[in-house]
Amino acid sequence: MVQFLDLQQVNRLHAQEILEAMERVVDSGWYIRGHECQRFEEQYANYIGTRYCVGVGNGLDALTLIYRAYIEMGLMKPGDEVIVPANTYIASILAITENKLRPVLVEPRWDSLEIDDSLIEKAITPRTRSIMIVHLYGRCAYTEKIGELCRKYSLLLVEDNAQAHGCRYAGSDSESTGSLGDELPLTGFLGDAAGHSFYPGKNLGALGDAGAVTTNNGELAELVRTLANYGSQKKYVFQFQGRNSRLDELQAAVLCVKLRYLETENAHRQRIADYYYQNIAHPAVTLPRYLSHRSNVYHLFPIFTEQRDKLQQHLSSKGIQTLIHYPLPPHQQECYEKEKWAACKLPVTEKIHRQELSLPISQVMLLADAKRVVECVNSWDV
């Protein structure tokens, strides 16, 4: 049996350190907004290269709080438009609509699976205030053209970095990399703010829901922290109508352990991915365009075929688990029926969602398992 993701084995890699960290939290008697959370925020901000990191309850809250903070700062208002890739996970869209902002769906490129920067400018209107890029599957979505458009039209750039911990933008060597010196900038550093998810299955995963916001904007960071604490900066005094979305001490302690191993574990994912790229050779199967290891940390390894369900059934019969990310695109979801997006012509998005199948890949997957996956894909009798 080749599991899609063996979370038990993932956590066994650092079991002793995790247990020691959790015991330290339990013994401390302090479980919310304490030293562990502060330590993780400092370490993760330092890793990403931003001045600030604010731990929150999950990735959706991270994105939602960013836009809520921009509204409170007077930089956005309900009814403003946010350009977003049409093929994203629905959380990206939910964060926009929850703030009564209007998502403007833009098609991705078929070869990159990320938002097509050649289509963005024509989607900009006088009400556009932000672009959200989504580093889907662990692939860097940022391009210099997107940065130029944000500067040209004074748009806020928000990153959905739920799937790309440790991914870098391998742009022009002459481009400034800010506080990262000569290193290539990480996703989460590229925009005005970024939302991160540490859901257990992520490359950097907690033992439950967890998330964070990274930014270089001190006012934004403080507002996110306040809004996530019921809207309160001072106990029992509420400046805003906030919510409860705080990274707890246990999850922060676990994330501090796992952050130390993120680069090494991403490198293992990249070795598995290289084997897939070098050896999958089926005429009915398409692989996405290869990116350098700097720009892809392979949270997922998507392949595409017009007979996706049949391939999934074939692999299942051989003891190989796969998942579909995602069977139905946001514009076809029932919750957005009133938006009448279903009538939108989004052929690339629909092709991706109709054909996508995710193969097993993780930091604990054996090369022997990858070989087994390749053999079964290549032997598929269409």
mmCIF file of C-alpha atoms in Angstrom:
data_model
loop_
_atom_site.group_PDB
_atom_site.id
_atom_site.type_symbol
_atom_site.label_atom_id
_atom_site.label_comp_id
_atom_site.label_asym_id
_atom_site.label_seq_id
_atom_site.Cartn_x
_atom_site.Cartn_y
_atom_site.Cartn_z
ATOM 1 C CA MET A 1 0.000 0.000 0.000
ATOM 2 C CA VAL A 2 1.347 3.432 -0.980
ATOM 3 C CA GLN A 3 -0.413 6.017 1.196
ATOM 4 C CA PHE A 4 -1.084 9.461 -0.186
ATOM 5 C CA LEU A 5 0.272 10.994 3.035
ATOM 6 C CA ASP A 6 1.308 9.080 6.153
ATOM 7 C CA LEU A 7 0.870 11.731 8.854
ATOM 8 C CA GLN A 8 1.776 9.332 11.631
ATOM 9 C CA GLN A 9 5.142 8.706 10.016
ATOM 10 C CA VAL A 10 5.607 12.415 9.330
ATOM 11 C CA ASN A 11 5.245 13.183 13.029
ATOM 12 C CA ARG A 12 7.359 10.202 14.103
ATOM 13 C CA LEU A 13 10.308 11.881 12.379
ATOM 14 C CA HIS A 14 10.519 14.343 15.275
ATOM 15 C CA ALA A 15 8.439 12.552 17.875
ATOM 16 C CA GLN A 16 10.797 13.017 20.817
ATOM 17 C CA GLU A 17 11.297 16.732 20.209
ATOM 18 C CA ILE A 18 7.562 17.230 19.701
ATOM 19 C CA LEU A 19 6.729 15.410 22.928
ATOM 20 C CA GLU A 20 9.310 17.438 24.849
ATOM 21 C CA ALA A 21 7.906 20.675 23.417
ATOM 22 C CA MET A 22 4.337 19.702 24.309
ATOM 23 C CA GLU A 23 5.367 18.689 27.824
ATOM 24 C CA ARG A 24 7.049 22.053 28.243
ATOM 25 C CA VAL A 25 3.789 23.786 27.311
ATOM 26 C CA VAL A 26 1.659 21.628 29.592
ATOM 27 C CA ASP A 27 4.011 22.221 32.510
ATOM 28 C CA SER A 28 4.060 25.970 31.893
ATOM 29 C CA GLY A 29 0.386 26.424 32.684
ATOM 30 C CA TRP A 30 0.117 29.037 29.903
ATOM 31 C CA TYR A 31 -1.708 27.915 26.770
ATOM 32 C CA ILE A 32 -2.739 30.977 24.737
ATOM 33 C CA ARG A 33 -0.560 33.899 23.542
ATOM 34 C CA GLY A 34 2.459 32.936 25.593
ATOM 35 C CA HIS A 35 6.184 32.434 25.076
ATOM 36 C CA GLU A 36 5.847 29.571 22.584
ATOM 37 C CA CYS A 37 3.658 31.608 20.269
ATOM 38 C CA GLN A 38 6.012 34.568 20.533
ATOM 39 C CA ARG A 39 8.980 32.307 19.818
ATOM 40 C CA PHE A 40 7.360 30.815 16.719
ATOM 41 C CA GLU A 41 6.276 34.219 15.412
ATOM 42 C CA GLU A 42 9.837 35.501 15.745
ATOM 43 C CA GLN A 43 11.368 32.406 14.154
ATOM 44 C CA TYR A 44 8.899 32.267 11.276
ATOM 45 C CA ALA A 45 9.201 36.000 10.540
ATOM 46 C CA ASN A 46 12.973 35.602 10.519
ATOM 47 C CA TYR A 47 12.686 32.602 8.205
ATOM 48 C CA ILE A 48 10.309 34.314 5.752
ATOM 49 C CA GLY A 49 12.279 37.565 5.923
ATOM 50 C CA THR A 50 9.476 39.832 7.132
ATOM 51 C CA ARG A 51 9.483 42.158 10.115
ATOM 52 C CA TYR A 52 6.261 40.728 11.523
ATOM 53 C CA CYS A 53 4.457 37.423 11.917
ATOM 54 C CA VAL A 54 1.119 37.070 13.714
ATOM 55 C CA GLY A 55 -0.076 33.593 14.642
ATOM 56 C CA VAL A 56 -3.774 32.949 14.036
ATOM 57 C CA GLY A 57 -6.178 30.022 14.163
ATOM 58 C CA ASN A 58 -5.900 28.800 10.564
ATOM 59 C CA GLY A 59 -5.063 29.796 7.004
ATOM 60 C CA LEU A 60 -8.548 31.006 6.086
ATOM 61 C CA ASP A 61 -8.577 33.309 9.099
ATOM 62 C CA ALA A 62 -5.155 34.618 8.100
ATOM 63 C CA LEU A 63 -6.420 35.769 4.693
ATOM 64 C CA THR A 64 -9.740 37.001 6.059
ATOM 65 C CA LEU A 65 -8.041 39.070 8.762
ATOM 66 C CA ILE A 66 -5.653 40.655 6.262
ATOM 67 C CA TYR A 67 -8.532 42.054 4.221
ATOM 68 C CA ARG A 68 -10.505 43.010 7.330
ATOM 69 C CA ALA A 69 -7.479 44.937 8.549
ATOM 70 C CA TYR A 70 -7.098 46.728 5.227
ATOM 71 C CA ILE A 71 -10.749 47.793 5.481
ATOM 72 C CA GLU A 72 -10.229 49.085 9.025
ATOM 73 C CA MET A 73 -7.141 50.961 7.821
ATOM 74 C CA GLY A 74 -9.255 52.694 5.167
ATOM 75 C CA LEU A 75 -7.296 51.148 2.294
ATOM 76 C CA MET A 76 -10.281 49.089 1.122
ATOM 77 C CA LYS A 77 -14.051 49.154 1.561
ATOM 78 C CA PRO A 78 -16.912 46.690 0.970
ATOM 79 C CA GLY A 79 -17.632 46.391 -2.744
ATOM 80 C CA ASP A 80 -13.997 46.795 -3.781
ATOM 81 C CA GLU A 81 -12.623 44.193 -6.171
ATOM 82 C CA VAL A 82 -9.895 41.634 -5.600
ATOM 83 C CA ILE A 83 -8.370 39.819 -8.570
ATOM 84 C CA VAL A 84 -7.871 36.150 -7.719
ATOM 85 C CA PRO A 85 -7.062 32.989 -9.688
ATOM 86 C CA ALA A 86 -10.179 31.102 -10.737
ATOM 87 C CA ASN A 87 -8.633 27.685 -10.044
ATOM 88 C CA THR A 88 -7.801 28.163 -6.376
ATOM 89 C CA TYR A 89 -9.087 26.320 -3.319
ATOM 90 C CA ILE A 90 -12.284 27.953 -2.108
ATOM 91 C CA ALA A 91 -10.682 29.424 1.036
ATOM 92 C CA SER A 92 -9.030 32.111 -1.111
ATOM 93 C CA ILE A 93 -12.464 33.210 -2.351
ATOM 94 C CA LEU A 94 -14.144 32.908 1.067
ATOM 95 C CA ALA A 95 -11.667 35.338 2.616
ATOM 96 C CA ILE A 96 -12.654 37.920 0.026
ATOM 97 C CA THR A 97 -16.425 37.511 0.137
ATOM 98 C CA GLU A 98 -16.541 37.317 3.947
ATOM 99 C CA ASN A 99 -15.294 40.907 3.925
ATOM 100 C CA LYS A 100 -17.998 41.876 1.402
ATOM 101 C CA LEU A 101 -15.341 42.402 -1.251
ATOM 102 C CA ARG A 102 -15.883 41.225 -4.817
ATOM 103 C CA PRO A 103 -13.683 38.459 -6.256
ATOM 104 C CA VAL A 104 -12.744 38.895 -9.909
ATOM 105 C CA LEU A 105 -11.812 35.477 -11.258
ATOM 106 C CA VAL A 106 -8.868 35.303 -13.654
ATOM 107 C CA GLU A 107 -7.856 32.184 -15.553
ATOM 108 C CA PRO A 108 -4.566 30.378 -14.872
ATOM 109 C CA ARG A 109 -2.025 29.308 -17.457
ATOM 110 C CA TRP A 110 -2.353 25.640 -18.379
ATOM 111 C CA ASP A 111 1.393 25.011 -18.267
ATOM 112 C CA SER A 112 2.088 26.741 -14.939
ATOM 113 C CA LEU A 113 -1.302 26.191 -13.186
ATOM 114 C CA GLU A 114 -0.894 29.669 -11.659
ATOM 115 C CA ILE A 115 -2.726 32.923 -12.467
ATOM 116 C CA ASP A 116 -2.070 34.108 -16.023
ATOM 117 C CA ASP A 117 -0.385 37.484 -15.583
ATOM 118 C CA SER A 118 -1.155 38.389 -19.214
ATOM 119 C CA LEU A 119 -4.875 38.467 -18.358
ATOM 120 C CA ILE A 120 -4.700 40.530 -15.174
ATOM 121 C CA GLU A 121 -4.518 44.064 -16.568
ATOM 122 C CA LYS A 122 -7.695 43.720 -18.611
ATOM 123 C CA ALA A 123 -9.492 42.602 -15.414
ATOM 124 C CA ILE A 124 -8.498 45.775 -13.527
ATOM 125 C CA THR A 125 -11.268 48.349 -13.057
ATOM 126 C CA PRO A 126 -11.561 51.582 -11.051
ATOM 127 C CA ARG A 127 -12.818 49.439 -8.136
ATOM 128 C CA THR A 128 -9.864 47.061 -8.099
ATOM 129 C CA ARG A 129 -7.849 47.418 -4.904
ATOM 130 C CA SER A 130 -5.916 44.157 -4.596
ATOM 131 C CA ILE A 131 -4.507 41.123 -6.342
ATOM 132 C CA MET A 132 -4.365 37.830 -4.478
ATOM 133 C CA ILE A 133 -1.881 35.314 -5.807
ATOM 134 C CA VAL A 134 -2.102 31.691 -4.696
ATOM 135 C CA HIS A 135 1.040 29.578 -4.657
ATOM 136 C CA LEU A 136 -0.981 26.511 -5.563
ATOM 137 C CA TYR A 137 0.485 22.994 -5.242
ATOM 138 C CA GLY A 138 3.686 24.513 -3.782
ATOM 139 C CA ARG A 139 4.557 26.398 -7.009
ATOM 140 C CA CYS A 140 5.545 30.077 -6.899
ATOM 141 C CA ALA A 141 2.804 32.190 -8.521
ATOM 142 C CA TYR A 142 4.590 35.544 -8.369
ATOM 143 C CA THR A 143 5.949 37.175 -11.532
ATOM 144 C CA GLU A 144 7.665 40.490 -12.112
ATOM 145 C CA LYS A 145 4.703 41.534 -14.253
ATOM 146 C CA ILE A 146 2.337 41.075 -11.310
ATOM 147 C CA GLY A 147 4.587 43.254 -9.171
ATOM 148 C CA GLU A 148 4.699 45.891 -11.916
ATOM 149 C CA LEU A 149 0.896 45.915 -12.216
ATOM 150 C CA CYS A 150 0.514 46.375 -8.453
ATOM 151 C CA ARG A 151 2.869 49.348 -8.542
ATOM 152 C CA LYS A 152 1.258 50.824 -11.687
ATOM 153 C CA TYR A 153 -2.287 50.680 -10.308
ATOM 154 C CA SER A 154 -1.439 51.036 -6.580
ATOM 155 C CA LEU A 155 -2.858 47.598 -5.767
ATOM 156 C CA LEU A 156 -2.261 45.651 -2.562
ATOM 157 C CA LEU A 157 -0.613 42.286 -3.257
ATOM 158 C CA VAL A 158 -1.775 39.522 -0.925
ATOM 159 C CA GLU A 159 -0.247 36.038 -1.027
ATOM 160 C CA ASP A 160 -2.130 32.864 -0.221
ATOM 161 C CA ASN A 161 0.852 30.850 0.945
ATOM 162 C CA ALA A 162 -1.093 27.934 2.397
ATOM 163 C CA GLN A 163 0.689 25.392 0.187
ATOM 164 C CA ALA A 164 4.172 26.764 -0.393
ATOM 165 C CA HIS A 165 6.200 26.945 2.829
ATOM 166 C CA GLY A 166 9.837 27.306 1.843
ATOM 167 C CA CYS A 167 9.181 28.116 -1.812
ATOM 168 C CA ARG A 168 11.238 30.888 -3.394
ATOM 169 C CA TYR A 169 10.842 33.329 -6.256
ATOM 170 C CA ALA A 170 13.684 32.741 -8.693
ATOM 171 C CA GLY A 171 13.383 36.056 -10.540
ATOM 172 C CA SER A 172 15.927 38.404 -12.007
ATOM 173 C CA ASP A 173 19.292 38.318 -10.252
ATOM 174 C CA SER A 174 19.249 42.107 -10.244
ATOM 175 C CA GLU A 175 15.940 42.283 -8.394
ATOM 176 C CA SER A 176 16.113 43.421 -4.787
ATOM 177 C CA THR A 177 15.546 40.686 -2.232
ATOM 178 C CA GLY A 178 15.091 42.973 0.735
ATOM 179 C CA SER A 179 16.127 41.618 4.119
ATOM 180 C CA LEU A 180 17.108 38.261 2.657
ATOM 181 C CA GLY A 181 20.361 39.631 1.259
ATOM 182 C CA ASP A 182 21.717 37.513 -1.582
ATOM 183 C CA GLU A 183 19.188 34.735 -1.053
ATOM 184 C CA LEU A 184 16.142 34.408 -3.269
ATOM 185 C CA PRO A 185 13.016 35.756 -1.533
ATOM 186 C CA LEU A 186 10.544 33.301 -0.084
ATOM 187 C CA THR A 187 6.850 33.219 -0.810
ATOM 188 C CA GLY A 188 5.240 35.027 2.081
ATOM 189 C CA PHE A 189 7.729 37.879 1.654
ATOM 190 C CA LEU A 190 6.819 38.927 -1.893
ATOM 191 C CA GLY A 191 3.537 40.781 -1.287
ATOM 192 C CA ASP A 192 2.220 43.407 1.098
ATOM 193 C CA ALA A 193 0.933 40.590 3.320
ATOM 194 C CA ALA A 194 0.612 36.829 3.209
ATOM 195 C CA GLY A 195 -1.639 34.245 4.799
ATOM 196 C CA HIS A 196 -0.134 30.899 5.815
ATOM 197 C CA SER A 197 -1.823 27.632 6.786
ATOM 198 C CA PHE A 198 -0.220 25.024 9.022
ATOM 199 C CA TYR A 199 -2.940 22.401 8.584
ATOM 200 C CA PRO A 200 -1.419 19.012 9.493
ATOM 201 C CA GLY A 201 -0.936 17.896 5.881
ATOM 202 C CA LYS A 202 1.052 20.968 4.818
ATOM 203 C CA ASN A 203 4.817 20.946 4.257
ATOM 204 C CA LEU A 204 4.998 22.761 7.594
ATOM 205 C CA GLY A 205 2.119 21.222 9.489
ATOM 206 C CA ALA A 206 0.884 21.501 13.060
ATOM 207 C CA LEU A 207 -1.063 18.849 14.974
ATOM 208 C CA GLY A 208 -4.318 20.666 14.315
ATOM 209 C CA ASP A 209 -5.492 23.896 12.729
ATOM 210 C CA ALA A 210 -3.032 26.778 12.798
ATOM 211 C CA GLY A 211 -2.097 29.743 10.634
ATOM 212 C CA ALA A 212 -0.159 33.011 10.443
ATOM 213 C CA VAL A 213 0.072 36.366 8.726
ATOM 214 C CA THR A 214 3.438 37.728 7.608
ATOM 215 C CA THR A 215 4.019 41.345 6.591
ATOM 216 C CA ASN A 216 6.441 44.253 6.805
ATOM 217 C CA ASN A 217 3.588 46.619 7.707
ATOM 218 C CA GLY A 218 3.543 47.201 11.450
ATOM 219 C CA GLU A 219 0.093 48.791 11.470
ATOM 220 C CA LEU A 220 -1.374 45.849 9.579
ATOM 221 C CA ALA A 221 0.292 43.335 11.892
ATOM 222 C CA GLU A 222 -1.027 45.061 15.016
ATOM 223 C CA LEU A 223 -4.534 45.286 13.556
ATOM 224 C CA VAL A 224 -4.530 41.598 12.610
ATOM 225 C CA ARG A 225 -3.424 40.709 16.132
ATOM 226 C CA THR A 226 -6.145 42.901 17.624
ATOM 227 C CA LEU A 227 -8.923 41.675 15.335
ATOM 228 C CA ALA A 228 -7.933 38.070 16.049
ATOM 229 C CA ASN A 229 -8.207 38.757 19.796
ATOM 230 C CA TYR A 230 -11.911 39.667 19.792
ATOM 231 C CA GLY A 231 -10.984 43.162 18.576
ATOM 232 C CA SER A 232 -9.168 43.917 21.819
ATOM 233 C CA GLN A 233 -5.741 45.369 22.563
ATOM 234 C CA LYS A 234 -6.482 45.863 26.251
ATOM 235 C CA LYS A 235 -8.318 43.218 28.260
ATOM 236 C CA TYR A 236 -12.088 43.758 28.278
ATOM 237 C CA VAL A 237 -11.770 46.843 26.070
ATOM 238 C CA PHE A 238 -12.915 46.257 22.485
ATOM 239 C CA GLN A 239 -12.029 48.760 19.809
ATOM 240 C CA PHE A 240 -13.272 46.525 16.967
ATOM 241 C CA GLN A 241 -15.854 43.803 16.441
ATOM 242 C CA GLY A 242 -13.238 41.086 16.165
ATOM 243 C CA ARG A 243 -13.115 37.316 16.356
ATOM 244 C CA ASN A 244 -11.290 34.626 18.283
ATOM 245 C CA SER A 245 -8.464 33.340 16.088
ATOM 246 C CA ARG A 246 -5.265 32.783 18.016
ATOM 247 C CA LEU A 247 -2.417 30.345 17.498
ATOM 248 C CA ASP A 248 -2.279 28.253 20.674
ATOM 249 C CA GLU A 249 0.874 27.423 22.591
ATOM 250 C CA LEU A 250 0.868 23.698 21.799
ATOM 251 C CA GLN A 251 0.690 24.238 18.047
ATOM 252 C CA ALA A 252 3.309 26.975 18.205
ATOM 253 C CA ALA A 253 5.700 24.712 20.110
ATOM 254 C CA VAL A 254 5.229 21.906 17.574
ATOM 255 C CA LEU A 255 5.770 24.315 14.675
ATOM 256 C CA CYS A 256 9.014 25.557 16.212
ATOM 257 C CA VAL A 257 10.293 21.980 16.128
ATOM 258 C CA LYS A 258 9.169 21.305 12.568
ATOM 259 C CA LEU A 259 10.394 24.616 11.158
ATOM 260 C CA ARG A 260 13.984 23.510 11.816
ATOM 261 C CA TYR A 261 13.560 20.629 9.378
ATOM 262 C CA LEU A 262 11.462 22.306 6.666
ATOM 263 C CA GLU A 263 14.273 22.844 4.147
ATOM 264 C CA THR A 264 15.540 19.264 4.498
ATOM 265 C CA GLU A 265 12.057 17.810 4.175
ATOM 266 C CA ASN A 266 11.255 19.957 1.148
ATOM 267 C CA ALA A 267 14.446 18.673 -0.472
ATOM 268 C CA HIS A 268 13.191 15.108 -0.023
ATOM 269 C CA ARG A 269 9.897 16.010 -1.697
ATOM 270 C CA GLN A 270 11.888 17.502 -4.567
ATOM 271 C CA ARG A 271 13.840 14.261 -5.027
ATOM 272 C CA ILE A 272 10.596 12.296 -5.254
ATOM 273 C CA ALA A 273 9.236 14.840 -7.735
ATOM 274 C CA ASP A 274 12.377 14.594 -9.853
ATOM 275 C CA TYR A 275 11.889 10.854 -10.091
ATOM 276 C CA TYR A 276 8.311 11.378 -11.244
ATOM 277 C CA TYR A 277 9.362 13.913 -13.881
ATOM 278 C CA GLN A 278 12.169 11.712 -15.171
ATOM 279 C CA ASN A 279 10.181 8.486 -15.333
ATOM 280 C CA ILE A 280 6.454 9.061 -15.855
ATOM 281 C CA ALA A 281 5.929 8.431 -19.551
ATOM 282 C CA HIS A 282 2.342 7.709 -20.472
ATOM 283 C CA PRO A 283 0.859 9.224 -23.632
ATOM 284 C CA ALA A 284 -2.444 9.992 -21.901
ATOM 285 C CA VAL A 285 -0.838 11.710 -18.882
ATOM 286 C CA THR A 286 0.379 15.319 -18.795
ATOM 287 C CA LEU A 287 2.729 16.753 -16.173
ATOM 288 C CA PRO A 288 2.853 20.478 -15.333
ATOM 289 C CA ARG A 289 5.798 22.511 -16.548
ATOM 290 C CA TYR A 290 8.902 21.727 -14.528
ATOM 291 C CA LEU A 291 10.140 24.474 -12.218
ATOM 292 C CA SER A 292 13.509 24.678 -10.535
ATOM 293 C CA HIS A 293 13.644 23.423 -6.964
ATOM 294 C CA ARG A 294 13.838 27.007 -5.771
ATOM 295 C CA SER A 295 10.336 27.687 -7.100
ATOM 296 C CA ASN A 296 8.486 24.470 -6.233
ATOM 297 C CA VAL A 297 8.320 22.705 -2.881
ATOM 298 C CA TYR A 298 5.797 20.101 -4.097
ATOM 299 C CA HIS A 299 3.100 20.313 -1.498
ATOM 300 C CA LEU A 300 1.231 18.324 -4.124
ATOM 301 C CA PHE A 301 2.282 16.559 -7.301
ATOM 302 C CA PRO A 302 -0.551 17.030 -9.804
ATOM 303 C CA ILE A 303 -0.842 15.132 -13.065
ATOM 304 C CA PHE A 304 -3.549 15.527 -15.688
ATOM 305 C CA THR A 305 -5.509 13.184 -17.904
ATOM 306 C CA GLU A 306 -8.837 13.273 -19.689
ATOM 307 C CA GLN A 307 -9.669 9.946 -18.049
ATOM 308 C CA ARG A 308 -8.795 10.999 -14.523
ATOM 309 C CA ASP A 309 -11.383 8.844 -12.740
ATOM 310 C CA LYS A 310 -10.292 5.720 -14.603
ATOM 311 C CA LEU A 311 -6.652 6.353 -13.749
ATOM 312 C CA GLN A 312 -7.551 6.896 -10.111
ATOM 313 C CA GLN A 313 -9.476 3.618 -10.065
ATOM 314 C CA HIS A 314 -6.544 1.825 -11.709
ATOM 315 C CA LEU A 315 -4.068 3.137 -9.144
ATOM 316 C CA SER A 316 -6.431 2.329 -6.286
ATOM 317 C CA SER A 317 -6.677 -1.263 -7.520
ATOM 318 C CA LYS A 318 -2.876 -1.413 -7.273
ATOM 319 C CA GLY A 319 -2.875 -0.140 -3.688
ATOM 320 C CA ILE A 320 -1.889 3.448 -4.485
ATOM 321 C CA GLN A 321 -3.829 6.272 -2.834
ATOM 322 C CA THR A 322 -4.451 9.458 -4.809
ATOM 323 C CA LEU A 323 -6.552 12.563 -4.246
ATOM 324 C CA ILE A 324 -8.262 15.090 -6.505
ATOM 325 C CA HIS A 325 -7.423 18.778 -5.906
ATOM 326 C CA TYR A 326 -10.115 19.884 -6.509
ATOM 327 C CA PRO A 327 -13.081 18.186 -8.229
ATOM 328 C CA LEU A 328 -15.254 21.328 -8.504
ATOM 329 C CA PRO A 329 -13.863 24.853 -9.090
ATOM 330 C CA PRO A 330 -15.104 27.738 -6.918
ATOM 331 C CA HIS A 331 -17.277 29.321 -9.611
ATOM 332 C CA GLN A 332 -19.343 26.113 -9.832
ATOM 333 C CA GLN A 333 -19.883 25.726 -6.085
ATOM 334 C CA GLU A 334 -23.423 25.973 -4.719
ATOM 335 C CA CYS A 335 -22.437 28.585 -2.133
ATOM 336 C CA TYR A 336 -21.725 31.066 -4.940
ATOM 337 C CA GLU A 337 -24.832 30.322 -6.963
ATOM 338 C CA LYS A 338 -26.108 33.883 -6.513
ATOM 339 C CA GLU A 339 -22.950 35.228 -8.132
ATOM 340 C CA LYS A 340 -23.960 33.475 -11.362
ATOM 341 C CA TRP A 341 -20.327 32.524 -11.915
ATOM 342 C CA ALA A 342 -21.392 29.153 -13.329
ATOM 343 C CA ALA A 343 -22.122 30.991 -16.564
ATOM 344 C CA CYS A 344 -18.537 32.297 -16.709
ATOM 345 C CA LYS A 345 -16.344 31.008 -19.490
ATOM 346 C CA LEU A 346 -13.322 29.632 -17.635
ATOM 347 C CA PRO A 347 -12.163 26.747 -19.846
ATOM 348 C CA VAL A 348 -8.626 26.452 -18.477
ATOM 349 C CA THR A 349 -9.838 26.373 -14.882
ATOM 350 C CA GLU A 350 -12.476 23.778 -15.700
ATOM 351 C CA LYS A 351 -9.957 21.647 -17.600
ATOM 352 C CA ILE A 352 -7.602 21.673 -14.603
ATOM 353 C CA HIS A 353 -10.349 20.691 -12.177
ATOM 354 C CA ARG A 354 -11.695 18.045 -14.556
ATOM 355 C CA GLN A 355 -8.333 16.379 -15.223
ATOM 356 C CA GLU A 356 -6.251 16.876 -12.043
ATOM 357 C CA LEU A 357 -5.061 13.891 -9.991
ATOM 358 C CA SER A 358 -2.538 14.228 -7.149
ATOM 359 C CA LEU A 359 0.048 11.477 -6.761
ATOM 360 C CA PRO A 360 1.540 10.557 -3.380
ATOM 361 C CA ILE A 361 4.422 12.782 -2.300
ATOM 362 C CA SER A 362 5.764 13.646 1.144
ATOM 363 C CA GLN A 363 8.866 13.986 3.263
ATOM 364 C CA VAL A 364 8.543 10.353 4.389
ATOM 365 C CA MET A 365 7.801 8.712 1.041
ATOM 366 C CA LEU A 366 10.348 6.107 -0.021
ATOM 367 C CA LEU A 367 11.916 6.089 -3.473
ATOM 368 C CA ALA A 368 10.737 2.494 -3.774
ATOM 369 C CA ASP A 369 7.165 3.726 -3.353
ATOM 370 C CA ALA A 370 7.705 6.384 -6.005
ATOM 371 C CA LYS A 371 8.994 3.682 -8.361
ATOM 372 C CA ARG A 372 5.866 1.656 -7.682
ATOM 373 C CA VAL A 373 3.675 4.667 -8.481
ATOM 374 C CA VAL A 374 5.521 5.288 -11.754
ATOM 375 C CA GLU A 375 5.270 1.651 -12.804
ATOM 376 C CA CYS A 376 1.518 1.649 -12.206
ATOM 377 C CA VAL A 377 0.963 4.949 -14.031
ATOM 378 C CA ASN A 378 3.016 3.866 -17.021
ATOM 379 C CA SER A 379 1.349 0.452 -17.200
ATOM 380 C CA TRP A 380 -2.163 1.922 -17.211
ATOM 381 C CA ASP A 381 -4.127 0.459 -20.094
ATOM 382 C CA VAL A 382 -6.345 3.336 -21.169
#
